[in-house]
CSV table of C-alpha atoms and ligand atoms in Angstrom, one decimal:
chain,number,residue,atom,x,y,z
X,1,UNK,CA,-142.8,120.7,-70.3
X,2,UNK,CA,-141.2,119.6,-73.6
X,3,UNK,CA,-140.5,116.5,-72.2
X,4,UNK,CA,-144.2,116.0,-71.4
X,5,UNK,CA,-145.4,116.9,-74.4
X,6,UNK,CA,-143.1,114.2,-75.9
X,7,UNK,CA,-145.0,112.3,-73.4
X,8,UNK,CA,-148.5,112.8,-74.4
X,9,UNK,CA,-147.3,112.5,-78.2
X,10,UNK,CA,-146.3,109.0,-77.5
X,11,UNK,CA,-148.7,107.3,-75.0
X,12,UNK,CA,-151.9,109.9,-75.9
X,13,UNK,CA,-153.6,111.8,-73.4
X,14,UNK,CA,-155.3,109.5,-70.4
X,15,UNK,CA,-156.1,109.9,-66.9
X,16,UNK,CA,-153.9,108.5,-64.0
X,17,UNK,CA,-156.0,107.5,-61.2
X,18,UNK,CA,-154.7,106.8,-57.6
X,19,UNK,CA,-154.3,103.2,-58.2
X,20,UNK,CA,-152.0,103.7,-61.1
X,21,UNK,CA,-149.6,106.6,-59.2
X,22,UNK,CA,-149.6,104.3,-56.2
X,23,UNK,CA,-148.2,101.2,-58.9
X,24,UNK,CA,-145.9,103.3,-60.7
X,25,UNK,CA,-144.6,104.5,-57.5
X,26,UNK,CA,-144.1,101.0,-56.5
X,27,UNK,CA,-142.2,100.1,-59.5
X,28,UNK,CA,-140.7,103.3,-60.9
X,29,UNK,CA,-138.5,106.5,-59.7
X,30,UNK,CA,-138.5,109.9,-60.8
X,31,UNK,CA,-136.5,111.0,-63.4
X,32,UNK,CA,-133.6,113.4,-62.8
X,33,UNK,CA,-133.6,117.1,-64.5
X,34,UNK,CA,-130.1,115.7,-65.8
X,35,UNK,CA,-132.1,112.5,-68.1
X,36,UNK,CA,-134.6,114.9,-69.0
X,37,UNK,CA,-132.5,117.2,-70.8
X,38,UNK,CA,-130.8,113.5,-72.3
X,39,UNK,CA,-134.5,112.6,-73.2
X,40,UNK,CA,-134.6,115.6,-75.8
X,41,UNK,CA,-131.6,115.0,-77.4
X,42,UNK,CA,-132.9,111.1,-77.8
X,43,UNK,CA,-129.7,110.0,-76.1
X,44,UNK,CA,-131.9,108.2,-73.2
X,45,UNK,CA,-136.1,106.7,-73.3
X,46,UNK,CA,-138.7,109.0,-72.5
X,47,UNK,CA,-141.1,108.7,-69.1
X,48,UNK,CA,-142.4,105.3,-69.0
X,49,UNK,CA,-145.2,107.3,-66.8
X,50,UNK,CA,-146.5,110.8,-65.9
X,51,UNK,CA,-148.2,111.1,-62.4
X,52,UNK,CA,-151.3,112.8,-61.7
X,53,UNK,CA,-149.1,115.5,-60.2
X,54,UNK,CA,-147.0,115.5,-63.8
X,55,UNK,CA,-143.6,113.9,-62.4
X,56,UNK,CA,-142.3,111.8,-64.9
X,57,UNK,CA,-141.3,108.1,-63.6
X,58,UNK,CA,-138.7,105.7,-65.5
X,59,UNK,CA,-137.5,102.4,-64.6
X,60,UNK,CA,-135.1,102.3,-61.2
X,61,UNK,CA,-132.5,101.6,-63.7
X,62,UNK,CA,-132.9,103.7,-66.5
X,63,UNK,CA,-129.3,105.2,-66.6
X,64,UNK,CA,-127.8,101.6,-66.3
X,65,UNK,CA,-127.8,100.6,-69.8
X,66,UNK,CA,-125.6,104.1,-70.8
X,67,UNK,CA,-123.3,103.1,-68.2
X,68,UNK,CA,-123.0,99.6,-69.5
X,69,UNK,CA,-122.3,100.8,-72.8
X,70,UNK,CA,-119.7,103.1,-71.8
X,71,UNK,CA,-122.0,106.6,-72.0
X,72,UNK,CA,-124.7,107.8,-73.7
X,73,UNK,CA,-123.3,108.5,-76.3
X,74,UNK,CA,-122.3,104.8,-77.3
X,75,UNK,CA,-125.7,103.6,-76.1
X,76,UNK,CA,-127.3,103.8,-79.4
X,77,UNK,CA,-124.4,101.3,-81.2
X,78,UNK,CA,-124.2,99.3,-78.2
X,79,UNK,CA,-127.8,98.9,-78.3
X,80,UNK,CA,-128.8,97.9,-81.9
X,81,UNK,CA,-126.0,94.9,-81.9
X,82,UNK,CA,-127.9,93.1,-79.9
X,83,UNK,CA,-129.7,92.7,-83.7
X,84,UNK,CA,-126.8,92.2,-85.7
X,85,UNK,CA,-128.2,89.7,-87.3
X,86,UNK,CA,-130.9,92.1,-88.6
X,87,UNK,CA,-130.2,95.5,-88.3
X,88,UNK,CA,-133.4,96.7,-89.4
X,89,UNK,CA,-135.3,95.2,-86.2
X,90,UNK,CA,-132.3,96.8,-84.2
X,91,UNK,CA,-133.2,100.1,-85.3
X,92,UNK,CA,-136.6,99.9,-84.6
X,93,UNK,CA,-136.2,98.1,-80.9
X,94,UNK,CA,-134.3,101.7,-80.8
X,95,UNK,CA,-136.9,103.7,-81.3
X,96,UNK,CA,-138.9,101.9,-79.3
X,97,UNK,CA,-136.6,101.7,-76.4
X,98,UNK,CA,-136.5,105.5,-76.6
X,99,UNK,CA,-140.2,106.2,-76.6
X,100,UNK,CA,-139.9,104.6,-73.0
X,101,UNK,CA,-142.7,102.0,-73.9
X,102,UNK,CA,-141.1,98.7,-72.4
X,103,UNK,CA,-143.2,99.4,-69.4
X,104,UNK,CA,-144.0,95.6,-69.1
X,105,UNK,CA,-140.1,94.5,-68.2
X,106,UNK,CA,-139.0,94.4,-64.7
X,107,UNK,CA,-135.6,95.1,-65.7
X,108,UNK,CA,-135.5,97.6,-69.5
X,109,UNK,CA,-132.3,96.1,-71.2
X,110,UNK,CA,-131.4,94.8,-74.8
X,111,UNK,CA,-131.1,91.3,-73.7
X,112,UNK,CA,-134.4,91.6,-72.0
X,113,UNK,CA,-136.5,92.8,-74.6
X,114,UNK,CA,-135.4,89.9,-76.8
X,115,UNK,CA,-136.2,87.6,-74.7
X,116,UNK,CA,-139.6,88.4,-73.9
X,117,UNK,CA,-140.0,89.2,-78.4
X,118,UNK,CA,-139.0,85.2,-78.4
X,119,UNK,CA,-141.4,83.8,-75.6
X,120,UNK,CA,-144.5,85.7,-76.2
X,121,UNK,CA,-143.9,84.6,-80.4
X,122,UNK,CA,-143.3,81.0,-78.2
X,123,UNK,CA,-146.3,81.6,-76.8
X,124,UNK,CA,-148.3,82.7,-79.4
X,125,UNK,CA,-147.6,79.5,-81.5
X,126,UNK,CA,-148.1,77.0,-78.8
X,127,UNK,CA,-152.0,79.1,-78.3
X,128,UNK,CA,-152.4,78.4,-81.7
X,129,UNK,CA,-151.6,74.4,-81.5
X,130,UNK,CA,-153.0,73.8,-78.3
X,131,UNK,CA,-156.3,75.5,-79.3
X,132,UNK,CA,-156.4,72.1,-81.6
X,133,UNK,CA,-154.9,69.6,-79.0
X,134,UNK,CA,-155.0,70.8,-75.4
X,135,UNK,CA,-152.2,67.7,-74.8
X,136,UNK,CA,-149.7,68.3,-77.8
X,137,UNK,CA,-146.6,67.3,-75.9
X,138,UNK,CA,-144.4,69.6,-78.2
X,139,UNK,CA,-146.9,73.0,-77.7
X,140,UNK,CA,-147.2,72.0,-74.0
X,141,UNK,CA,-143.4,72.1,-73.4
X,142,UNK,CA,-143.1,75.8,-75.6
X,143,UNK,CA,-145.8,77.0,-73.2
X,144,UNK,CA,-144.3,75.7,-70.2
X,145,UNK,CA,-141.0,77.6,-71.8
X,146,UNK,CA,-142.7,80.8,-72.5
X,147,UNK,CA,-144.4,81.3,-69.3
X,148,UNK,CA,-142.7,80.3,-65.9
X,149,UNK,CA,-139.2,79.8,-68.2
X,150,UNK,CA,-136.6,76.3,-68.2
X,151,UNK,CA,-133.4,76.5,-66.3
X,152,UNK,CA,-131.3,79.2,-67.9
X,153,UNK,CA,-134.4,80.3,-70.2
X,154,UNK,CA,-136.4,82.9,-68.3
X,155,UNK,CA,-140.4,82.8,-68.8
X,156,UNK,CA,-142.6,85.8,-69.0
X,157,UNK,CA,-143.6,85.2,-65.4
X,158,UNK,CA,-140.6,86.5,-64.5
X,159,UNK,CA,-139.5,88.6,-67.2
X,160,UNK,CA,-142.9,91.3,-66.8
X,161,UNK,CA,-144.5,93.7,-64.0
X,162,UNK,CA,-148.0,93.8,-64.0
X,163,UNK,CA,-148.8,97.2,-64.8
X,164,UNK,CA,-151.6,99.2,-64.2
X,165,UNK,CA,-155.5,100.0,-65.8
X,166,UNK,CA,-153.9,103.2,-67.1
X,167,UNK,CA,-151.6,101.1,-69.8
X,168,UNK,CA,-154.7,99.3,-70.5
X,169,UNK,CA,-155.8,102.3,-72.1
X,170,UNK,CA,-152.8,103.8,-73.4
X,171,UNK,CA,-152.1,100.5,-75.1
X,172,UNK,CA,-156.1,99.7,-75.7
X,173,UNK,CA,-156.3,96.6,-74.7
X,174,UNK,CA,-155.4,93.7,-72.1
X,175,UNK,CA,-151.5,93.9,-70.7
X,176,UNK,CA,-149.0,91.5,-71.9
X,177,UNK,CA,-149.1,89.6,-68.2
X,178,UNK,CA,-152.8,89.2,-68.5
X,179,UNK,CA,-152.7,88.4,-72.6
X,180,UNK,CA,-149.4,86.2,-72.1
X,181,UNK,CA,-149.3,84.4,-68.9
X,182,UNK,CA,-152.3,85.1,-66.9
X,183,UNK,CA,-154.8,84.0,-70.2
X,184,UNK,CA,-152.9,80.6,-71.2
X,185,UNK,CA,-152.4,79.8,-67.8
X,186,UNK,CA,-155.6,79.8,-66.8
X,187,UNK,CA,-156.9,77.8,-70.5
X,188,UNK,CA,-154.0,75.3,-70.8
X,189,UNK,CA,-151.8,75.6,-67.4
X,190,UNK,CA,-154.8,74.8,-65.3
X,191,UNK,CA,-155.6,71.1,-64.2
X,192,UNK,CA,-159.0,70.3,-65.2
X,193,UNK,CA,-161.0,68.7,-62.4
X,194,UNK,CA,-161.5,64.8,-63.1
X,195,UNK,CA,-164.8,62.9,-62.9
X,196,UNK,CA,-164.9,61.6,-60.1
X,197,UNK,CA,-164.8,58.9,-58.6
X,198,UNK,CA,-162.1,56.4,-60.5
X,199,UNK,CA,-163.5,53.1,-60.9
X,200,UNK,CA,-161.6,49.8,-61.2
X,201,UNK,CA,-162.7,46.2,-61.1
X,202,UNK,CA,-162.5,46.1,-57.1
X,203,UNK,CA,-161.5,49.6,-56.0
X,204,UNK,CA,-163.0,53.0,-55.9
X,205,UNK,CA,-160.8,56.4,-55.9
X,206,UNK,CA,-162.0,59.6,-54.4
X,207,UNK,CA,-160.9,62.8,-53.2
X,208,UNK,CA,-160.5,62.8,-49.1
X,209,UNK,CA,-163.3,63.2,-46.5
X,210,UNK,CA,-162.2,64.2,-43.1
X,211,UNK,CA,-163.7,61.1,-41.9
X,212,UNK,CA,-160.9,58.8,-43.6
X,213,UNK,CA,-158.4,59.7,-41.0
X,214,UNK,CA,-159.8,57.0,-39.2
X,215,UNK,CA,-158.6,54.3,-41.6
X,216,UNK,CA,-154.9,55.7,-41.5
X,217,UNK,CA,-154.7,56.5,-37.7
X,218,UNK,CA,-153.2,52.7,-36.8
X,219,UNK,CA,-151.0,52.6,-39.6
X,220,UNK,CA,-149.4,55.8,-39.4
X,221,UNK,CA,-148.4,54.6,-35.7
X,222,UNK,CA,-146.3,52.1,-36.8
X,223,UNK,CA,-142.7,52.4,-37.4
X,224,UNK,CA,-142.1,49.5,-39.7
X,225,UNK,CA,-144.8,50.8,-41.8
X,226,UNK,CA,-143.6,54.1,-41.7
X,227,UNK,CA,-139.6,53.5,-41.8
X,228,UNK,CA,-139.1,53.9,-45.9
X,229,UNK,CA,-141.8,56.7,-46.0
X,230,UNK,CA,-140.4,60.4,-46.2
X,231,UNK,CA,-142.7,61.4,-43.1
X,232,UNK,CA,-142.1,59.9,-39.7
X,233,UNK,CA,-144.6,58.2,-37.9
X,234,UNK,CA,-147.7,60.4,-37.2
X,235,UNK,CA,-150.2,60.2,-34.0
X,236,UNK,CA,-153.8,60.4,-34.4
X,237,UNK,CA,-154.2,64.4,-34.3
X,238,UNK,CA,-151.3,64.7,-37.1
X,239,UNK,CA,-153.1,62.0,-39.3
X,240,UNK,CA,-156.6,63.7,-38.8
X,241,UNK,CA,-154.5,67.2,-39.9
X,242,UNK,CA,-152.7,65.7,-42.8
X,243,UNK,CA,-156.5,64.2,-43.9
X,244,UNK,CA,-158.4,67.7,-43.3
X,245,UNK,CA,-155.6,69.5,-45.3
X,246,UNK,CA,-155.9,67.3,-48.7
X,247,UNK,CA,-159.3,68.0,-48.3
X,248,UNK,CA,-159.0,71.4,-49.2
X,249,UNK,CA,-158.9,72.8,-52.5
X,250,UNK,CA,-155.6,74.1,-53.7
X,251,UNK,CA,-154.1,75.2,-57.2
X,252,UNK,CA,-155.2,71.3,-58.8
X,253,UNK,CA,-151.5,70.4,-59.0
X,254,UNK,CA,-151.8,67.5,-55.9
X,255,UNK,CA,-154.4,65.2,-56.4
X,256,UNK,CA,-154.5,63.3,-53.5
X,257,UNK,CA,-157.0,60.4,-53.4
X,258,UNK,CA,-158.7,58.0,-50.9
X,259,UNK,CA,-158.3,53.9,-52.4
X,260,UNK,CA,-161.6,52.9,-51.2
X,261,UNK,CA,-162.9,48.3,-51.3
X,262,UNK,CA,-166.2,48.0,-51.2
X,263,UNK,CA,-166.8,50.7,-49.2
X,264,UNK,CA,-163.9,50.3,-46.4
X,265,UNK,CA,-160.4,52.5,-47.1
X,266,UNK,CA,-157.7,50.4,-47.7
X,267,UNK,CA,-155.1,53.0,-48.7
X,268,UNK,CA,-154.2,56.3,-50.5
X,269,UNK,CA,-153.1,57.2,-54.1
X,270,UNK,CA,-151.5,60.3,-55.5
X,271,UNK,CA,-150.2,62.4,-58.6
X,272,UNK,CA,-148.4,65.7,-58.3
X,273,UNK,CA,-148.7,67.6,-61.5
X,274,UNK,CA,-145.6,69.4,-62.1
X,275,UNK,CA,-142.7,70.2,-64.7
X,276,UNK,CA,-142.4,72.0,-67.8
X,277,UNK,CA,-145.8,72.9,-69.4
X,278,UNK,CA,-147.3,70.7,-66.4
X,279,UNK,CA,-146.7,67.8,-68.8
X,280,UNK,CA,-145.0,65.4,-65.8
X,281,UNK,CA,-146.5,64.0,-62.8
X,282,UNK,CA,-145.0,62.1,-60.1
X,283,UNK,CA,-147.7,59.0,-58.5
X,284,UNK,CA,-146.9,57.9,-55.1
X,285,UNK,CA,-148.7,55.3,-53.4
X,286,UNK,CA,-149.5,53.7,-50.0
X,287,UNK,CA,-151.4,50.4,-49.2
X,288,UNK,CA,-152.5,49.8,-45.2
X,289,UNK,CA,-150.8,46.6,-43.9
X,290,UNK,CA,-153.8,44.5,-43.8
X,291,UNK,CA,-154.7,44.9,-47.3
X,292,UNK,CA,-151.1,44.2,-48.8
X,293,UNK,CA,-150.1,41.5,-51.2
X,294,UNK,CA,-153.6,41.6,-53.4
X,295,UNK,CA,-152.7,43.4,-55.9
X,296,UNK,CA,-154.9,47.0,-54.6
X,297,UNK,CA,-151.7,49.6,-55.3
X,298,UNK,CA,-151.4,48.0,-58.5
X,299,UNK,CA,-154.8,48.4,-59.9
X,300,UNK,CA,-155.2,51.8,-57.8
X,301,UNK,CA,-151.7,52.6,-59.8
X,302,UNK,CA,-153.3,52.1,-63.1
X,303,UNK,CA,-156.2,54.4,-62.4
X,304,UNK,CA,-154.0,57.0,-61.5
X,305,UNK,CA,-151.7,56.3,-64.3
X,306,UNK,CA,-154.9,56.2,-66.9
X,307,UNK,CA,-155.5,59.8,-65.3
X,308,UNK,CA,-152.7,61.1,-65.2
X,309,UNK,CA,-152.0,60.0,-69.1
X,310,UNK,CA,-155.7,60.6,-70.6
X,311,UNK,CA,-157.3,62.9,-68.5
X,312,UNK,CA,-154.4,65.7,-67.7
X,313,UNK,CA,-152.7,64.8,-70.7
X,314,UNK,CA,-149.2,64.2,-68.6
X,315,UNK,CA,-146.4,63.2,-71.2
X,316,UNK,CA,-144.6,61.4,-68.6
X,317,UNK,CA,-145.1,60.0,-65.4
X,318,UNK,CA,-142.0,59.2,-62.9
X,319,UNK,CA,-141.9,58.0,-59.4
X,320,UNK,CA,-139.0,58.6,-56.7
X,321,UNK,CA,-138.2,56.2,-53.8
X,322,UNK,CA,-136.1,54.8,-50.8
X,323,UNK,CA,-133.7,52.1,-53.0
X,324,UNK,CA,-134.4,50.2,-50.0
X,325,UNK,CA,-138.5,49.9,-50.4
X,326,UNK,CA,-138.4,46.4,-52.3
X,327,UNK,CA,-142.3,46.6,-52.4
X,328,UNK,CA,-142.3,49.9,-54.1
X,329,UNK,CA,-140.0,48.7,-56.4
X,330,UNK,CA,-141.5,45.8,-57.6
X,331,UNK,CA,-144.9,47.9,-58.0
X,332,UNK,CA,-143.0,50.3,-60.6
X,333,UNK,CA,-141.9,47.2,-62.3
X,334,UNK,CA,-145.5,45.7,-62.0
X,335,UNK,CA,-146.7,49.1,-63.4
X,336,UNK,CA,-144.6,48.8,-67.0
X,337,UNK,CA,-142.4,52.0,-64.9
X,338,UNK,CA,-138.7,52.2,-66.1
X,339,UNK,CA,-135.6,52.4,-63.9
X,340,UNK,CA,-133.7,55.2,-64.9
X,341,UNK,CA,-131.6,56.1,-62.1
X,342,UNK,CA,-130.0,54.7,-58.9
X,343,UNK,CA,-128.4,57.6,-57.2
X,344,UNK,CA,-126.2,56.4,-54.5
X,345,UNK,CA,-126.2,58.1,-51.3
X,346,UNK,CA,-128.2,60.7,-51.9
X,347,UNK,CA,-131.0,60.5,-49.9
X,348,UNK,CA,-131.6,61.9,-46.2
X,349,UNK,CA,-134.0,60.5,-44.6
X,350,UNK,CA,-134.7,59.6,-41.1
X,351,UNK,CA,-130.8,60.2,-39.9
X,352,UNK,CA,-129.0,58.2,-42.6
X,353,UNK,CA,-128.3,58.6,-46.2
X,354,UNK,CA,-129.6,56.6,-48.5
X,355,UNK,CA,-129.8,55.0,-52.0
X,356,UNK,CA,-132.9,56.4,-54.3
X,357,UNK,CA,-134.7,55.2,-57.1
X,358,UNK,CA,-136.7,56.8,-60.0
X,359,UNK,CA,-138.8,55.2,-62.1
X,360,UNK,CA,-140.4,56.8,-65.3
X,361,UNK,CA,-143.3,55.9,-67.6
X,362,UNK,CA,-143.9,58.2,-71.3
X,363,UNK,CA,-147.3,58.4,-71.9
X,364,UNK,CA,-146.6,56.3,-75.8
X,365,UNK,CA,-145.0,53.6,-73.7
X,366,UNK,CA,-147.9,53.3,-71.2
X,367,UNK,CA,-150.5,53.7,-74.5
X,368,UNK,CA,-148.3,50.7,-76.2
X,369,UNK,CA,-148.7,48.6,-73.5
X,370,UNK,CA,-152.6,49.2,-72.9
Z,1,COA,C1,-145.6,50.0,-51.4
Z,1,COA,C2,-146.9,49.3,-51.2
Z,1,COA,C3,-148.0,50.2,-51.6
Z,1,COA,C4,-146.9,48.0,-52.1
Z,1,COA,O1,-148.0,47.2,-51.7
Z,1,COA,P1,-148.2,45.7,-52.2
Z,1,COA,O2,-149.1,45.1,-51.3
Z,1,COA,O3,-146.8,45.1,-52.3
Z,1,COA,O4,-148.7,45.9,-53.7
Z,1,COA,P2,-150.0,45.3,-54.3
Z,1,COA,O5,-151.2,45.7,-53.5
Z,1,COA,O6,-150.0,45.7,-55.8
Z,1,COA,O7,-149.9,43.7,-54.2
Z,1,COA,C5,-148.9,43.0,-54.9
Z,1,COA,C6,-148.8,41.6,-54.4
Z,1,COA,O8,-150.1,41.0,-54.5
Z,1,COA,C7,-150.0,39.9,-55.4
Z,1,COA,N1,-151.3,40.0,-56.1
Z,1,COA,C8,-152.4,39.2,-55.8
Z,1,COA,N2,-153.4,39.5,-56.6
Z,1,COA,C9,-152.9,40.5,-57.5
Z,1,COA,C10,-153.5,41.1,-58.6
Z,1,COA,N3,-154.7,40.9,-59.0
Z,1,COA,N4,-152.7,42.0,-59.3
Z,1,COA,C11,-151.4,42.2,-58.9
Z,1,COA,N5,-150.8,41.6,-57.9
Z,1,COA,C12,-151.6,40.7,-57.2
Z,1,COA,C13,-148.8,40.2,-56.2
Z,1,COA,O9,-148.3,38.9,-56.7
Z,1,COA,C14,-147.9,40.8,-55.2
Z,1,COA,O10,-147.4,39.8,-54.3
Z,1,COA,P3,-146.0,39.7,-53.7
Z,1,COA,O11,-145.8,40.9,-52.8
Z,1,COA,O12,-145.9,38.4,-53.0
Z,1,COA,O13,-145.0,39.8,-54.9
Z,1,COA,C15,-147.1,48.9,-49.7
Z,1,COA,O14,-146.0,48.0,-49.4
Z,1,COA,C16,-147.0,50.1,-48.8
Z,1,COA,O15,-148.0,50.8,-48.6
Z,1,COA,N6,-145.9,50.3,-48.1
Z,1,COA,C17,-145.8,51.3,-47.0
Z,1,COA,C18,-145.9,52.7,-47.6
Z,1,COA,C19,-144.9,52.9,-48.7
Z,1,COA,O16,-143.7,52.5,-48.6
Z,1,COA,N7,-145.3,53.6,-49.8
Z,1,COA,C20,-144.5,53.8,-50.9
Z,1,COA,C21,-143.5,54.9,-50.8
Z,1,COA,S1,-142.5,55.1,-52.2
């Protein structure tokens, strides 16, 4: 009873439905008799829920930090010098930690709660400069950061649960998932659909119609055609299927395009959106055999690179290939692209290893050369 009435003191007094027992259930155990009498001596964080039926839930873990530190009764200095740099904050991520409010962390631990103080402040500031340019290269790479994390840096994404409509009004408002990653995600992590079509001098590019399998069908037969591709050669009913399904919509990351002459398909074009902050893309590019050598995947390249630079504001824009596709090759070079790498030998495709290329383009060098 004292341990609830801590409770209610803390979080107020709201009503769990079913919903929100079934979610902490999911995410939460019991707490024992032994870390309730721990809780009133403020040697161990309070409930981080109360069911409908009044059993008080804390993390899986909750014990675990005590452990760590060698008992509860070191957890307190453990605890705080994860602030020794300002002892002030550490004392009051204490009492925090002890009201058994980090309900938003998957895992309740000093190291944790830093981390997600540091991207949602990341976040915050890269709102705040992307609210005045939705392509600021430098805001686009702190968002990336803050929400799905870089390498060793883990984002919010993975950092918080997604908690239930009962914190929503304990805490009187949105949760941090839905204010943090679910809101800037969806305003600046979110590829905006282009205008289409693309126009060029000759060419016209154009999301897929089922009816452009027809174009690909004799191509996609052909070994030679085929040999420095990562796919092997496809028959008719795999072309039609690999045709249907760019025709659907997905997440706007793969923008796969149809490289239409007047009127006729000559070949296909397309940019995956990807990296940090969504700020890279990678192009790819294939021409049908009768239409090579006039110059098409160059100016269907530049379209894409125009997009890929103006219209999703992409920072930089790289493309990987078979060392061995000469053609490819020269179109990068054609294209302004940079060779940064030549890995040797590291490239499985189509039972042998093989050389690879990347190519890169920064959106300043592309701008310099326009
Ligand atoms: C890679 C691929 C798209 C390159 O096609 P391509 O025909 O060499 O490229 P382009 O359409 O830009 O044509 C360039 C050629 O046209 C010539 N050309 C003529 N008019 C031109 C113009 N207006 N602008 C540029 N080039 C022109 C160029 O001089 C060049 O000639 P060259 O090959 O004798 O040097 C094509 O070979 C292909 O589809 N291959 C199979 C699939 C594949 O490998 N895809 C790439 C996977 S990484």
């Amino acid at each position: 009873m004292a341990v609830h009435d801590r409770y209610v003191a803390v979080n107020g007094d709201h009503p769990m439905t079913a919903e929100d027992d079934a979610y902490v259930r999911e995410h939460f155990v019991p707490a024992t008799p032994e870390a309730m009498a721990l809780m009133l001596d403020d040697l161990l964080p309070l409930p981080s829920y109360v069911l409908h039926d009044g059993t008080p839930m804390v993390p899986a873990a909750h014990g675990r930090p005590a452990e760590i530190a060698g008992g509860v009764d070191r957890l307190h200095d453990w605890f705080v010098a994860f602030w020794d740099d300002d002892t002030a904050t550490g004392q009051r991520e204490w009492l925090h930690y002890l009201s058994g409010q980090h309900v938003c962390l998957r895992e309740v631990s000093p190291v944790r709660i830093r981390q997600k103080t540091e991207r949602v402040a990341e976040a915050a500031a890269a709102v705040d400069l992307l609210r005045q340019d939705p392509h600021d290269p430098v805001a686009r790479g702190m968002l990336g950061e803050a929400v799905d994390g870089v390498l060793a840096v883990p984002g919010l994404d993975s950092l918080l649960l997604p908690m239930t409509a009962y914190d929503r009004l304990r805490f009187a408002g949105p949760t941090v998932r839905e204010r943090w990653v679910d809101a800037p995600r969806r305003e600046f992590l979110t590829p905006a659909t282009p205008t289409w079509p693309l126009r060029t001098e000759r060419l016209v590019l154009r999301p897929f119609e089922a009816r452009d399998a027809d174009a690909f069908v004799d191509a996609w037969a052909s070994e030679e055609w085929t040999s420095l591709l990562l796919s092997r050669q496809q028959n008719p009913a795999e072309v039609r299927e690999m045709v249907r399904r760019r025709t659907e919509p997905g997440d706007g990351r793969f923008v796969g395009m149809a490289v239409e002459h007047e009127g006729a398909v000559i070949g296909d074009s397309m940019l995956h959106l990807q990296g940090t902050g969504l700020s890279e893309g990678e192009i790819g590019w294939t021409i049908l055999p009768q239409h090579g050598g006039r110059g098409y995947a160059t100016e269907a390249a530049q379209a894409v690179l125009r997009l890929g630079f103006d219209h999703y504001g992409l920072r930089r824009i790289v493309a990987n290939l078979d060392a061995r596709n000469d053609r490819s090759a020269a179109l990068c070079e054609r294209l302004g692209m940079r060779r940064e790498s030549h890995k040797v030998g590291d490239f499985w495709s189509k039972g042998t290893w093989t050389d690879s290329y990347e190519y890169a383009l920064l959106a300043e060098e592309w701008r310099a050369r326009a």
